[in-house]
Structures are given as C-alpha cells and as structure tokens.
CSV table of C-alpha atoms and ligand atoms in Angstrom, one decimal:
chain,number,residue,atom,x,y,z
A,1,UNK,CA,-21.4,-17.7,11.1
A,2,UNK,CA,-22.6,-15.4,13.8
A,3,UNK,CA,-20.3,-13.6,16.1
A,4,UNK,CA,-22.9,-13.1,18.9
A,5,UNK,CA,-26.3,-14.5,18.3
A,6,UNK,CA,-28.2,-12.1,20.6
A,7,UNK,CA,-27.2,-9.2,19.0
A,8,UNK,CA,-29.6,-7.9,16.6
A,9,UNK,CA,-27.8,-6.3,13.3
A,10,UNK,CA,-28.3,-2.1,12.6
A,11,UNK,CA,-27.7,-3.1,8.6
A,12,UNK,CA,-27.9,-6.3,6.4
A,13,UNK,CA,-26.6,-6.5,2.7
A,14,UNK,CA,-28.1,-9.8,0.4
A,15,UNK,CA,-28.1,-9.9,-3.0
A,16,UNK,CA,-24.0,-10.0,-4.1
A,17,UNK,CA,-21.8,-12.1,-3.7
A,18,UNK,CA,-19.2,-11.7,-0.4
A,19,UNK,CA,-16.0,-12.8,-0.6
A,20,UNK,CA,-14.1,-13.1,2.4
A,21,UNK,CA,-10.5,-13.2,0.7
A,22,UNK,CA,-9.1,-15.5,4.1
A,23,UNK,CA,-7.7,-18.4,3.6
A,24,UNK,CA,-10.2,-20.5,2.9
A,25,UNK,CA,-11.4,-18.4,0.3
A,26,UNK,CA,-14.8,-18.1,1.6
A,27,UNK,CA,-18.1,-17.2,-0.2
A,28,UNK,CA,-21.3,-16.1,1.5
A,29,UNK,CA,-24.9,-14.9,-0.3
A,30,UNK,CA,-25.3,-12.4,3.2
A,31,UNK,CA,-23.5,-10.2,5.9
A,32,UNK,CA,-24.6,-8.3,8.7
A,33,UNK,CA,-23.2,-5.4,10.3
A,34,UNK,CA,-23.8,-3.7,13.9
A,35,UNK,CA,-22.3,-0.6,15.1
A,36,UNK,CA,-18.8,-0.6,13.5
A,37,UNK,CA,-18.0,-4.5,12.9
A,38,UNK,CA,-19.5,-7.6,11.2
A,39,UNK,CA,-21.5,-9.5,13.1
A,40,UNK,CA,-22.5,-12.4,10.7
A,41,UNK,CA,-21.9,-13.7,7.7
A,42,UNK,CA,-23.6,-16.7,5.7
A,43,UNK,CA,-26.6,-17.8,4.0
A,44,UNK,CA,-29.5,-15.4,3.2
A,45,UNK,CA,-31.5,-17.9,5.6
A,46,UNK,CA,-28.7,-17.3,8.5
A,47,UNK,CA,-27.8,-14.1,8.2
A,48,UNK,CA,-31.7,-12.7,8.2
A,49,UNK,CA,-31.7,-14.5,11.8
A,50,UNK,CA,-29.8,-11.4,13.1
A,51,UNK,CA,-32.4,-8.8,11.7
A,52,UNK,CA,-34.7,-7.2,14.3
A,53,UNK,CA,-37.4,-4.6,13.6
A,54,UNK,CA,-34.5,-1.0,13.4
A,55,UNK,CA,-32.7,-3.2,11.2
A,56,UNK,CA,-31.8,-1.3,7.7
A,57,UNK,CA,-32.2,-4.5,5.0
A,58,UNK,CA,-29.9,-3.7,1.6
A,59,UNK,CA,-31.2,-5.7,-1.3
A,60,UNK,CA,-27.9,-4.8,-3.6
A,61,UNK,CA,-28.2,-5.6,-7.5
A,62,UNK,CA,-25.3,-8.4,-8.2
A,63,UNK,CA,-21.9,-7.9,-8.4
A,64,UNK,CA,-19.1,-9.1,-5.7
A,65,UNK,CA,-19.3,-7.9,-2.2
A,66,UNK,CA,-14.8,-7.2,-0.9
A,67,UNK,CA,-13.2,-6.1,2.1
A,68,UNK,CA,-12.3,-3.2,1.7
A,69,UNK,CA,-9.3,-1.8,-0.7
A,70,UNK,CA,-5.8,-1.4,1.0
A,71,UNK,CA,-3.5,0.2,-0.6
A,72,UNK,CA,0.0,-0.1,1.2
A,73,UNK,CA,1.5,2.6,-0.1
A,74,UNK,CA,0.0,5.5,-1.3
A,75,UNK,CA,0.9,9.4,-0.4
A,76,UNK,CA,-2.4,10.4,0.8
A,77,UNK,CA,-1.9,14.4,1.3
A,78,UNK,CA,0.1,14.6,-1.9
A,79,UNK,CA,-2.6,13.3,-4.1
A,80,UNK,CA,-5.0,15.7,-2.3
A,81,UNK,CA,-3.1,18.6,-3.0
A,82,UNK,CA,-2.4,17.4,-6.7
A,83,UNK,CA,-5.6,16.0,-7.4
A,84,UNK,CA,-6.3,14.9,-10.3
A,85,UNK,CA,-3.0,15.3,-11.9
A,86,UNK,CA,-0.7,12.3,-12.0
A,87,UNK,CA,2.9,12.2,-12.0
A,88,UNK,CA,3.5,9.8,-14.9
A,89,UNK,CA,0.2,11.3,-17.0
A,90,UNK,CA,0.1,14.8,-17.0
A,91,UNK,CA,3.3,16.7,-18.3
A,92,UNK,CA,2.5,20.5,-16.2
A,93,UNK,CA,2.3,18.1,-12.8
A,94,UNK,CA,4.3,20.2,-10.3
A,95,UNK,CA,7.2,17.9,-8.6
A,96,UNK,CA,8.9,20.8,-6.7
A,97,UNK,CA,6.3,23.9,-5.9
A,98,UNK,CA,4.8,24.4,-2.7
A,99,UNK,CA,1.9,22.9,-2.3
A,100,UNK,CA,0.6,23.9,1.5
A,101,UNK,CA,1.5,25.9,3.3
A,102,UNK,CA,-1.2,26.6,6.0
A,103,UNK,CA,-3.1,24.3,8.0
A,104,UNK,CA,-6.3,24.9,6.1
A,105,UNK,CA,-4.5,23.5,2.8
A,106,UNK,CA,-3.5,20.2,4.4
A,107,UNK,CA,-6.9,19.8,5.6
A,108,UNK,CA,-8.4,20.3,2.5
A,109,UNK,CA,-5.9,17.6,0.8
A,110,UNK,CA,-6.6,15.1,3.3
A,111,UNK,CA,-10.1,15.3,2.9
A,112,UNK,CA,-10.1,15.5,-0.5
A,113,UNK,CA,-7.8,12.4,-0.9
A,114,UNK,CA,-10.3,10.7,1.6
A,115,UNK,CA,-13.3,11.4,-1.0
A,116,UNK,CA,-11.6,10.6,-4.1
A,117,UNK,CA,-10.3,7.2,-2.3
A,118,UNK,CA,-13.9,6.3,-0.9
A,119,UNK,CA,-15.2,6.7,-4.2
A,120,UNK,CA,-12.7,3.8,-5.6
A,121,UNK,CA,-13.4,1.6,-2.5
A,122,UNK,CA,-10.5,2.6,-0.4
A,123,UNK,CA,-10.7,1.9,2.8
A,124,UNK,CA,-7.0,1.8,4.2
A,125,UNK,CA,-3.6,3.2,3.0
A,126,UNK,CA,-0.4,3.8,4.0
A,127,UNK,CA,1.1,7.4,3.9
A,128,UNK,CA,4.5,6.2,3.4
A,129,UNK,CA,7.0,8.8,4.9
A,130,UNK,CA,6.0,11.9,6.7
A,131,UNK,CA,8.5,13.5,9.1
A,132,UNK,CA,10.8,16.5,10.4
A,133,UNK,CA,13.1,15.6,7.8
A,134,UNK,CA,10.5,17.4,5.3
A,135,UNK,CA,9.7,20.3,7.0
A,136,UNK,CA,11.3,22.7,4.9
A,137,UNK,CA,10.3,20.4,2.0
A,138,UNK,CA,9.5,21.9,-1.2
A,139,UNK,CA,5.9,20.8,-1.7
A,140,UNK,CA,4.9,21.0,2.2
A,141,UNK,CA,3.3,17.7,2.0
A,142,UNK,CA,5.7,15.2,3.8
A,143,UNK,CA,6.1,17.6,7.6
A,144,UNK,CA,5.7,17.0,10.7
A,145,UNK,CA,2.5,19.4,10.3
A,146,UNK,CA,0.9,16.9,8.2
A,147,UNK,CA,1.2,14.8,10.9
A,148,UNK,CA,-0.4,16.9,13.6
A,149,UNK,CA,-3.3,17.3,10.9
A,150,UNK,CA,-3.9,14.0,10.3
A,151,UNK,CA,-4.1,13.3,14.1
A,152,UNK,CA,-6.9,15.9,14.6
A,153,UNK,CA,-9.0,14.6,11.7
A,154,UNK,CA,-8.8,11.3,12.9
A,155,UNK,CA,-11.3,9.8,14.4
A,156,UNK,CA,-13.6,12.3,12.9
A,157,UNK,CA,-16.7,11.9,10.6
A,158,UNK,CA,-14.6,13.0,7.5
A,159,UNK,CA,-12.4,10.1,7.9
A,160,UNK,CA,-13.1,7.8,5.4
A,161,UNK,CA,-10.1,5.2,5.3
A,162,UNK,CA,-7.7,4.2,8.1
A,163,UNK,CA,-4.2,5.3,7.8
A,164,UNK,CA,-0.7,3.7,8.4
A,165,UNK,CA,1.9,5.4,8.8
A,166,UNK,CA,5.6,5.5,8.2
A,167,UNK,CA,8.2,8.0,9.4
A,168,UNK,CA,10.5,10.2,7.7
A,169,UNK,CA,13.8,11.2,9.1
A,170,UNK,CA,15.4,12.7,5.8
A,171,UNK,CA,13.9,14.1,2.5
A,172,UNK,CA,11.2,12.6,0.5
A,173,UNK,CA,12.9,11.3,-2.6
A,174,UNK,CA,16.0,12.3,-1.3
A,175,UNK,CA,19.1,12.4,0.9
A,176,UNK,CA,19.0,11.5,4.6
A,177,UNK,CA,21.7,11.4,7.6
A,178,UNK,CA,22.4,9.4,10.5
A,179,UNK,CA,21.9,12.5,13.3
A,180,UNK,CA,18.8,13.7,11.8
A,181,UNK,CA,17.6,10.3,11.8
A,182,UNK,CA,18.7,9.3,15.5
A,183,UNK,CA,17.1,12.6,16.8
A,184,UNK,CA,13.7,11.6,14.7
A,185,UNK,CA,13.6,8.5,16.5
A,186,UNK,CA,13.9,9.2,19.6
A,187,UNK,CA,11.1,11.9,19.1
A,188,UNK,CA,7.4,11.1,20.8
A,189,UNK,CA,4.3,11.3,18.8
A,190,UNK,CA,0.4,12.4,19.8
A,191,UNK,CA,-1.6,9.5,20.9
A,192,UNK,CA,-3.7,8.4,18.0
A,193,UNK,CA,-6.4,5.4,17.9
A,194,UNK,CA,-4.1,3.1,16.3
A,195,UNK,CA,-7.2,1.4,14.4
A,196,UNK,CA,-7.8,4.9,12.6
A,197,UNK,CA,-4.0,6.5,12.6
A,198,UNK,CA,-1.3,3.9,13.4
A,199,UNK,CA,2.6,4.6,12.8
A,200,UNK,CA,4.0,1.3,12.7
A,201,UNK,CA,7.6,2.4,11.9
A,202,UNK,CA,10.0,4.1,9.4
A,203,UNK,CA,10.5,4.6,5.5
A,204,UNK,CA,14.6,4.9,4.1
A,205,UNK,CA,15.2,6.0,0.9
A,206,UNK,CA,18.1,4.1,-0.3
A,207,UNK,CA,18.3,5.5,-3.8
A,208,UNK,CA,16.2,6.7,-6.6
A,209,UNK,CA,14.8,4.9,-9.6
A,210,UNK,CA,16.4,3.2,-13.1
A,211,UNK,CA,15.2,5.7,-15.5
A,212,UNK,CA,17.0,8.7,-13.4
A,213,UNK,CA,19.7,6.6,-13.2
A,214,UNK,CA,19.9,6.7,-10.1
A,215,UNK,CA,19.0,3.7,-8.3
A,216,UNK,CA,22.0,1.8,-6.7
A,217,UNK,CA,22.6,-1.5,-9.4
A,218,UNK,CA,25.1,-4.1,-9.7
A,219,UNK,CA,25.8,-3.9,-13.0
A,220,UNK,CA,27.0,-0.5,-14.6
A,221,UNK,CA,24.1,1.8,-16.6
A,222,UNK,CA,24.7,2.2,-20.3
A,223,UNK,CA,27.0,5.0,-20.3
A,224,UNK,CA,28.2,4.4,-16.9
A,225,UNK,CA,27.8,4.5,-13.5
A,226,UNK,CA,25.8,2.8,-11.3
A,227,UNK,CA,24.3,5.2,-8.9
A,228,UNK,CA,24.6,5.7,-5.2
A,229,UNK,CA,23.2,4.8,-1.7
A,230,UNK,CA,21.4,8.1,-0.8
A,231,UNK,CA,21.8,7.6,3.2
A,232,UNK,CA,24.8,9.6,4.8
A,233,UNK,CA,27.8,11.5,2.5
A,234,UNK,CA,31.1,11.0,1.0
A,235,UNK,CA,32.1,7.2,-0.2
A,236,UNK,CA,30.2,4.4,-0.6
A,237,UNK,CA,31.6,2.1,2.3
A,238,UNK,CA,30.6,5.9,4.4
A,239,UNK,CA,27.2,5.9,3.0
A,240,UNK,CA,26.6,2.4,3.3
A,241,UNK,CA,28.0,2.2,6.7
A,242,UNK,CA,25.3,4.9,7.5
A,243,UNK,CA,22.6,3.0,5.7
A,244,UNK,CA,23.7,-0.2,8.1
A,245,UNK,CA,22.8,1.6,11.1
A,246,UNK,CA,19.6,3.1,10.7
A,247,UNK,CA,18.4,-0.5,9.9
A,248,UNK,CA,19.9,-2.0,12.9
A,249,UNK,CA,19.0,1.3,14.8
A,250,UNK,CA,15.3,1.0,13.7
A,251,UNK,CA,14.9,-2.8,14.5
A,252,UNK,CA,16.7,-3.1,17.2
A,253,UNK,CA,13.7,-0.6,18.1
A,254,UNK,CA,11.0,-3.4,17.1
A,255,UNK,CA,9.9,-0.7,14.2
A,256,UNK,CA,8.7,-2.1,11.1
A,257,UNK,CA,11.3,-0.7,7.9
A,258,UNK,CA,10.0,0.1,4.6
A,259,UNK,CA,13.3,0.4,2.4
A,260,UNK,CA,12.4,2.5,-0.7
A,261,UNK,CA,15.1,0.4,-3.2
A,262,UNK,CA,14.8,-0.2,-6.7
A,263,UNK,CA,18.3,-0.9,-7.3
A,264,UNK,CA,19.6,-4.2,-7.3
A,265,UNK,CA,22.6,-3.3,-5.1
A,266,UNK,CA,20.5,-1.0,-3.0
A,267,UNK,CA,17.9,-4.2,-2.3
A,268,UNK,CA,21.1,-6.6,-1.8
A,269,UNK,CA,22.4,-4.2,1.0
A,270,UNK,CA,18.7,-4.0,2.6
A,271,UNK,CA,18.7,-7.7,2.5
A,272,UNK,CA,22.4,-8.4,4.5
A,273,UNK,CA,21.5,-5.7,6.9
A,274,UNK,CA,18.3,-7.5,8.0
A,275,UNK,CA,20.8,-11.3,7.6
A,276,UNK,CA,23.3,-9.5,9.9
A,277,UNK,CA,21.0,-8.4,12.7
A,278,UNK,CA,19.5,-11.8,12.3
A,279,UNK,CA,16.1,-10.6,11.3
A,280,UNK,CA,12.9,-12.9,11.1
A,281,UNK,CA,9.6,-12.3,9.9
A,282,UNK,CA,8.5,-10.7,13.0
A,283,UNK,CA,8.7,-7.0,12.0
A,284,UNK,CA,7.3,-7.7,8.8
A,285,UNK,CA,9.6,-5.4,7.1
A,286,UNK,CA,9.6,-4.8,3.4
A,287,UNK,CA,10.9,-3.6,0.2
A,288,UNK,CA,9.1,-0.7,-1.4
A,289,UNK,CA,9.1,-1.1,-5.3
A,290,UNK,CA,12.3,-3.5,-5.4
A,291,UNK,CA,12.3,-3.0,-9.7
A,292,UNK,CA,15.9,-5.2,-10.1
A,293,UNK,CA,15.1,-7.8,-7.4
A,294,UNK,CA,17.5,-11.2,-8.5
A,295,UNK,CA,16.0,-14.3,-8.0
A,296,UNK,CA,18.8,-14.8,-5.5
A,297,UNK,CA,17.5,-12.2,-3.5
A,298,UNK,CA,13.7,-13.0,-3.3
A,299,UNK,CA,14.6,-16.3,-1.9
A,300,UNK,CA,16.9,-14.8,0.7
A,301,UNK,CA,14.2,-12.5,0.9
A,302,UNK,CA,11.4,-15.5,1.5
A,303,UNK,CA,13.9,-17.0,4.3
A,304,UNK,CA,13.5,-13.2,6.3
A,305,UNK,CA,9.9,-12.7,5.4
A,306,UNK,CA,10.3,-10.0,3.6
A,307,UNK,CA,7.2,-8.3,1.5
A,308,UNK,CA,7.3,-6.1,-1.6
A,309,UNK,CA,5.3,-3.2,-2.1
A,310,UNK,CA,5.3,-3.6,-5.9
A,311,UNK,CA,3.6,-0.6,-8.0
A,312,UNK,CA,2.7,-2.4,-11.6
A,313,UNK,CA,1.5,0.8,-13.4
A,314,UNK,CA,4.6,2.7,-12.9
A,315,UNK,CA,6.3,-0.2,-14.4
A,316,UNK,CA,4.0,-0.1,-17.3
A,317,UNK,CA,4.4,3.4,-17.7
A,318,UNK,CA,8.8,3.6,-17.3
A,319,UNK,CA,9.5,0.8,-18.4
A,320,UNK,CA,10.6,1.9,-22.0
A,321,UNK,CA,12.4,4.4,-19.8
A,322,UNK,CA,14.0,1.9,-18.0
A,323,UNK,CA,15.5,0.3,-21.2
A,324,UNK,CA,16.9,3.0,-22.1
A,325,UNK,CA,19.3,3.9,-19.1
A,326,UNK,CA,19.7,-0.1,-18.0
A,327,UNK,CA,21.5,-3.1,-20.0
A,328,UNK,CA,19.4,-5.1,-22.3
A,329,UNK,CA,19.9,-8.0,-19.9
A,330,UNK,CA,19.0,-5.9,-16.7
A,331,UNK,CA,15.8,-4.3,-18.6
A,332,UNK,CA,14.6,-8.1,-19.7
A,333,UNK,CA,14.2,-8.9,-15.7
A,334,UNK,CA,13.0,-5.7,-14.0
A,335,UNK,CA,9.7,-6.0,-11.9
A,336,UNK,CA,9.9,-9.9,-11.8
A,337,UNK,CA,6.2,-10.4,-10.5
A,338,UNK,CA,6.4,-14.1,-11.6
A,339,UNK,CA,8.9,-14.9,-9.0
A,340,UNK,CA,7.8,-12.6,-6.1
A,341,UNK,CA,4.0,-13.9,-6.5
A,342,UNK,CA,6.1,-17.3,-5.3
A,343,UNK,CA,8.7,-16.5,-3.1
A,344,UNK,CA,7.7,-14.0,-1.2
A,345,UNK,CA,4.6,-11.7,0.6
A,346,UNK,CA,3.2,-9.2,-2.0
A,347,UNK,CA,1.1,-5.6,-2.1
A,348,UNK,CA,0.2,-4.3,-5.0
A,349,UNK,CA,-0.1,-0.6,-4.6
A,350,UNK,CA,-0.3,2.7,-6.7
A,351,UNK,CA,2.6,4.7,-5.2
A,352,UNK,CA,-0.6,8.1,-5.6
A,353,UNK,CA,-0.1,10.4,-7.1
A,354,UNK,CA,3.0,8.9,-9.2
A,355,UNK,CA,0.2,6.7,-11.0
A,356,UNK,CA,-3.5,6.8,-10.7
A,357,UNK,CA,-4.9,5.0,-7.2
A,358,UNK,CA,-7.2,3.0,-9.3
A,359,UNK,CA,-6.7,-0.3,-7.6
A,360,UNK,CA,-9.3,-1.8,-10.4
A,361,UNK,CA,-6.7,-0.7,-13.6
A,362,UNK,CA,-3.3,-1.6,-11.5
A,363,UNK,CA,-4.8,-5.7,-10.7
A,364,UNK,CA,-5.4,-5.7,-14.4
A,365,UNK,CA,-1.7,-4.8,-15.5
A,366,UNK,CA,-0.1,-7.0,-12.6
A,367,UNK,CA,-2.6,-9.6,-14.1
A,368,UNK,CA,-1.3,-9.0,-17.6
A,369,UNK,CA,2.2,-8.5,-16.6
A,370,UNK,CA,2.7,-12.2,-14.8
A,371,UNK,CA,1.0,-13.7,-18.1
A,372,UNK,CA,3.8,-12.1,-20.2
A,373,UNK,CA,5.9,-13.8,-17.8
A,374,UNK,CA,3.9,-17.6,-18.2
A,375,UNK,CA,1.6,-17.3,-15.5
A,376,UNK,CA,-1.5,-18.4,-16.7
A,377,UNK,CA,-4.7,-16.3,-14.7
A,378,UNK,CA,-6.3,-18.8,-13.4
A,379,UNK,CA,-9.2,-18.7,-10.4
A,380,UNK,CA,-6.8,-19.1,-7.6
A,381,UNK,CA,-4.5,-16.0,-9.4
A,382,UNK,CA,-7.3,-13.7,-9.6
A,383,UNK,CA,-8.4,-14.4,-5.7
A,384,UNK,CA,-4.3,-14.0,-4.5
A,385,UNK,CA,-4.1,-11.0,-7.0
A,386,UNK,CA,-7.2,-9.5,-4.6
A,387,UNK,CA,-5.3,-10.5,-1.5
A,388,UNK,CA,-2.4,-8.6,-2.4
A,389,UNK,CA,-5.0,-5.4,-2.3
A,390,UNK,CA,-6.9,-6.6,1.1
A,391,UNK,CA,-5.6,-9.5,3.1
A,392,UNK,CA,-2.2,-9.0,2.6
A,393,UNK,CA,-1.6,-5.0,3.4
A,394,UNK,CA,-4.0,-6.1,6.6
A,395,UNK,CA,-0.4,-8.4,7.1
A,396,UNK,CA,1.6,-5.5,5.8
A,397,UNK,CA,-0.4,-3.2,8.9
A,398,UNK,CA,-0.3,-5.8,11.7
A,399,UNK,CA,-4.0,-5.4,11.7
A,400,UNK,CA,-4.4,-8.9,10.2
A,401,UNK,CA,-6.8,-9.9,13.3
A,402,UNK,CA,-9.4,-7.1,12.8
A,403,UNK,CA,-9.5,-6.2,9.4
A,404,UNK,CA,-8.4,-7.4,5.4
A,405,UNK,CA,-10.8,-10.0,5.3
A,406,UNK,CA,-14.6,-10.6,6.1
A,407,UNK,CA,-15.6,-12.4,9.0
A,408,UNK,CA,-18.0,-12.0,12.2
A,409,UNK,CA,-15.6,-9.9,14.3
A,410,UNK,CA,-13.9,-8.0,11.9
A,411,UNK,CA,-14.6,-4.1,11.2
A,412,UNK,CA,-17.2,-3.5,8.6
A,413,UNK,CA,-14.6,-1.9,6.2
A,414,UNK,CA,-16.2,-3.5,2.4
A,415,UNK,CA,-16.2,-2.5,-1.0
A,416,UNK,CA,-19.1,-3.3,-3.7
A,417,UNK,CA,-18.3,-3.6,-7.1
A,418,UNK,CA,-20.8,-4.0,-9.6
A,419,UNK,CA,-19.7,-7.0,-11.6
A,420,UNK,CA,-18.4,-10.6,-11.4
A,421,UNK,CA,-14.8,-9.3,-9.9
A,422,UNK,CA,-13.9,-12.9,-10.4
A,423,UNK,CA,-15.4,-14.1,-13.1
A,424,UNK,CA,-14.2,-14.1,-17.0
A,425,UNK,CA,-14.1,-10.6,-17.4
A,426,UNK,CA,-11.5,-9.9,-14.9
A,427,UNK,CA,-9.3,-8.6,-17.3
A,428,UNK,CA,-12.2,-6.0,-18.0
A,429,UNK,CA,-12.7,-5.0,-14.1
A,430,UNK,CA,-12.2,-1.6,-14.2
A,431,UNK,CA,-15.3,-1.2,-16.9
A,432,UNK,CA,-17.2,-2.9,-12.7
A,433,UNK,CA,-18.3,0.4,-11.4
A,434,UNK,CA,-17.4,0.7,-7.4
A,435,UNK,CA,-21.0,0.9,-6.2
A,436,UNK,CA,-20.4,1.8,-2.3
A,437,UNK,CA,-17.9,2.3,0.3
A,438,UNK,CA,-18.0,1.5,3.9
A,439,UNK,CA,-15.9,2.0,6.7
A,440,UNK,CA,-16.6,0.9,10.3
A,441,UNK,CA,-19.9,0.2,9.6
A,442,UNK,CA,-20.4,3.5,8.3
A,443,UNK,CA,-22.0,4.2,4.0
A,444,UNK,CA,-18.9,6.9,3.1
A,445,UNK,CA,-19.8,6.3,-1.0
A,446,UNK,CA,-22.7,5.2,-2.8
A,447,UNK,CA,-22.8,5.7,-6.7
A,448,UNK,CA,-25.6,7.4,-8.4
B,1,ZN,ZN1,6.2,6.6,-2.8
C-alpha cells in the first residue's frame, strides 16, 4: 500500500515485523516514511519501490514494529516534576509540596516527562485536568501556567509526544463549584496545532477513591458511610444537582467529559446525567478509572458509548487496600476488566505518576487480571489488549483518522520493541527492550 507512488521516501525501516493494530489486524515486513507521515506500507519488495538515492534504509534486528504508545491519561508535568518517584512505590513521594513555581520549573518537567516517555515509546498522552481551578494548587502542577507552557513548547523540537488535553475548573483530586466552573468555560484559550496540543474538553472529579473511603458507593463502607459527590456544597440532592449541570453545561457545549468516578454511585449518576440529556456516542465521553462499575451499568454504558480509562496497576497495587474499607461482596467485583473488555470502549493507562507509565508492565497485569477473571489470552486478546494502548486512545482523542494505527497517510508516530510483542512470551513483554521512538517522522529515542 502506497499513499502516493511518486513520492520518494526520506526513511525506510525492514527487518521487524509492523503491526498496524486497525481493524483488520494488519501485518507488513516494510514501512516508509516521508517528511512527517507514512507513506507506504507492505512487502519488502513494495515498500523498497518508494526508495530513491537520499533515502535513509533501516535494517532493524527483529522484534515488532507499533504505532506509537498512547496513553489516555497520564499527568505529564506532574511526573516531570516527581520523576522517578511514584505515588504508590515510594513512601517520601510528596503529594502536597510545591513543586513549581517558576516558569523554568515547568519547563523542565515537561521536558523531562517528554524524555522519560520517548524512551518507553510514548508518543501521545492525555494531561488529564489542568486549569484556573489549580492555580493556587499546592504542587503548582495543574495551573493555568502549565497551560501557557505547554503551548510555547509545542510545536517545538523538544516535543516528543502529542498532548490532549482536559480542562480543570476545580481542584485536582478535590472539590469543585458550579461558578468557578461556568466562568472556566466560558474562558478562551491560545491557539495551539491541535495535532501537537489539542483540548478536547473537561475533566470532573466526582469523588475520590475506595481505599480513602471516599468514593461515592451504593452500598455502605465497613464501618459506615458511603462517601460524597465532591461537586458543589451542603446535601447530596445540592451536590448532585450541581454535578447534573456541569454535565449538561459541558455537552450541551459539544465538549468531550472525562468523569473521574470510582464509586459505584458516583458512575451511576455520570451515567443518568448523560441518559437525561439524551447523550450518544458522539462526544465520546468517558469514565476515568470506574473501580465499582455494575454490570448494569457497563451495558447502559455500551448503549451511550461510553469508554473507561481503566488503570490496572493501581488496582494491583490498592487493591488489598480496597478490601479493607469496602464489603467483601463489593471488593470480589472491583475493576471488572472481564466485562468492560465486552461491553464497552477501553484505555488502559497508568494514571503517571500514581503508578509507573510503563505501558509494557501495566498490559501484563490487565492480561493477568482478565485471566483471574476466565479470560483465556488468546491471539486476538493480546492484539485488543495493544489496541486499548494505540487504536483506541486515537478513538479516545478524535484523532482516529490520522494517527493510532499504521497506514499510508497516517503520521509516522511508531514504537520498536525488541521482541515478539505477540508471541508466547507476552506475559514476559516488559523483559522486550523499547528500541526507538518516533514521532512525526522524527528518531526522538534510539537505545544503546
Ligand atoms: Zn489522574
């Protein structure tokens, strides 16, 4: 497949194995890149058609040629300024100290995050929740300022993975209210090129998580309680009354929601909000973590077109936690990956820096996790577990069109590991070294 057969191609890579991840799940043995996009992909034989006498050949030892890595939610300048330290691993991480303060500090976590994320074959993310809401935020990684920074890097030859982005009208982690957000909205942002900095719409916190206690559930914790909507003040008809409006606000605007809820009740609320305004699938909105989700609820959920962001190692890593503050019967069906893998459209992502952005170690665990639950791994799981990393947060971005998969046309965004990613040893992928990284056309990692 060539996209324009007089073109002649500034880079050709043979010698591993492409995978397209589309629908078809398409294999080549060649692809060939000019200026940022792919211009062919196919046979050795076919591709080699497109090489002229300036064109760089890449003979690359083995392994499986992706798209590049996506990963739909991930805070970008946080894990820059925290780097390497992980929330869930290191006991002296710093939840609550200022982080930056001056624009030289954000720029140095965003380009650190954008090294440390080339270098796992990152090539996308979405920055999920920056906004006026945090700019007296503790850490000084979720303001308006970040914002501002990340619009003058774009574009820029630091900028190693494209960024989505979601809007924050309240506090990271925390409370918001209905003026604060109205005002928010109605605010204009810098033009950006969408393809490098895109804000596709805005992030709600509706409650916190199990193990705190604090995310919004049906049924009561052990000891009591069951937490609280954190949109708005006062009751719970007042806070979820608030809630209500900045979803029908927000999509009556045609922006894409991302609902931080891990409570059942808090996802059940999300869900008859978006039944009430009559939502469909064209905003692509979406639940971010969704731990309690009911089965109930991930078909009502299929029937909106409604995606989960799910994060598998932080439910490796609380879910003892979880057991603890929950009912026995509550704890036995948190995170049920079997039945969003059917019903409904799925990201894996790392939630950085709560757990590591290692794509390779989080596949493995949502891998593992669905066989606990009696779903055997079989070839077709391994290539929709990949999807849910590429193809997918593409869907997630509204940049299905140009990038997520490979195909002539699309941006030369690709990821090398060196190993058989699909092969028997999937369960062992991240021993498969990530051997390069490019974006737009452009070598932003090569191993040693
Ligand atoms: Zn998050």
């Amino acid at each position: 497949m060539i996209d324009n057969p007089q073109k002649t191609a500034d880079l050709i890579f043979v010698g591993a194995k492409v995978h397209a991840m589309d629908a078809r799940n398409a294999q080549y043995d060649a692809i060939a890149i000019k200026d940022d996009m792919i211009l062919a992909v196919g046979s050795e034989a076919d591709v080699l058609k497109c090489k002229g006498p300036e064109t760089q050949l890449h003979q690359l030892a083995g392994g499986t040629l992706l798209p590049g890595i996506n990963d739909a939610h991930l805070h970008g300048v946080w894990y820059g300024a925290t780097y390497p330290k992980l929330m869930f691993k290191d006991h002296d991480f710093d939840w609550h100290g200022k982080l930056l303060d001056s624009e030289e500090g954000r720029e140095t976590a965003i380009l650190t995050a954008w090294e440390k994320l080339a270098a796992l074959g990152i090539t996308s993310y979405t920055e999920p929740g920056i906004g006026p809401g945090e700019d007296h935020g503790a850490t000084g990684c979720f303001g308006t300022k970040v914002f501002d920074t990340y619009a003058r890097l774009t574009g820029t030859k630091a900028q190693t993975a494209r960024v989505t982005m979601l809007r924050l009208f309240g506090l990271l982690d925390g409370a918001s209210q209905l003026d604060d957000y109205m005002s928010g909205l109605d605010q204009a942002l810098p033009q950006t090129d969408p393809k490098w900095l895109s804000v596709n719409g805005v992030k709600i916190f509706a409650d916190g998580i199990p193990p705190m206690r604090s995310a919004w559930t049906l049924a009561p914790y052990q000891g009591g309680g069951h937490g609280e909507l954190l949109t708005g003040a006062g009751t719970e008809d007042e806070r979820l009354d608030v809630f209500r409006q900045m979803i029908f606000e927000a999509h009556k605007r045609g922006l894409q929601i991302g609902v931080h809820a891990t409570g059942d009740r808090a996802s059940d609320a999300f869900i008859q909000a978006l039944e009430d305004v009559g939502a469909d699938d064209a905003l692509r909105h979406y639940i971010i973590h969704g731990d309690l989700l009911t089965p109930e609820q991930l078909e009502r959920m299929e029937r909106l077109g409604i995606g989960i962001d799910l994060q598998p190692l932080i439910a490796d890593q609380t879910h003892d936690w979880l057991a603890q503050a929950v009912n026995a019967e509550v704890a036995q069906r948190a995170w049920p990956l079997h039945l969003m893998v059917k019903h409904n459209w799925l990201t894996l992502t790392s939630d950085a820096p709560v757990a590591s952005p290692d794509w390779r170690h989080i596949v493995v665990s949502a891998a593992k996790r669905l066989q606990q639950q009696q779903v055997p791994l079989t070839d077709e799981l391994k290539v929709e577990l990949l999807r849910m990393y590429t193809s997918v947060p593409a869907y997630q971005d509204f940049a299905e069109s140009w990038k997520g998969t490979i195909a002539p046309g699309k941006v030369a965004d690709l990821c090398w590991v060196g190993g058989d990613v699909f092969g028997e040893d999937f369960l062992h992928l991240p021993d498969m070294p990530i051997k390069l990284t490019m974006v737009g056309g452009r070598i932003v990692y090569q191993q040693n």
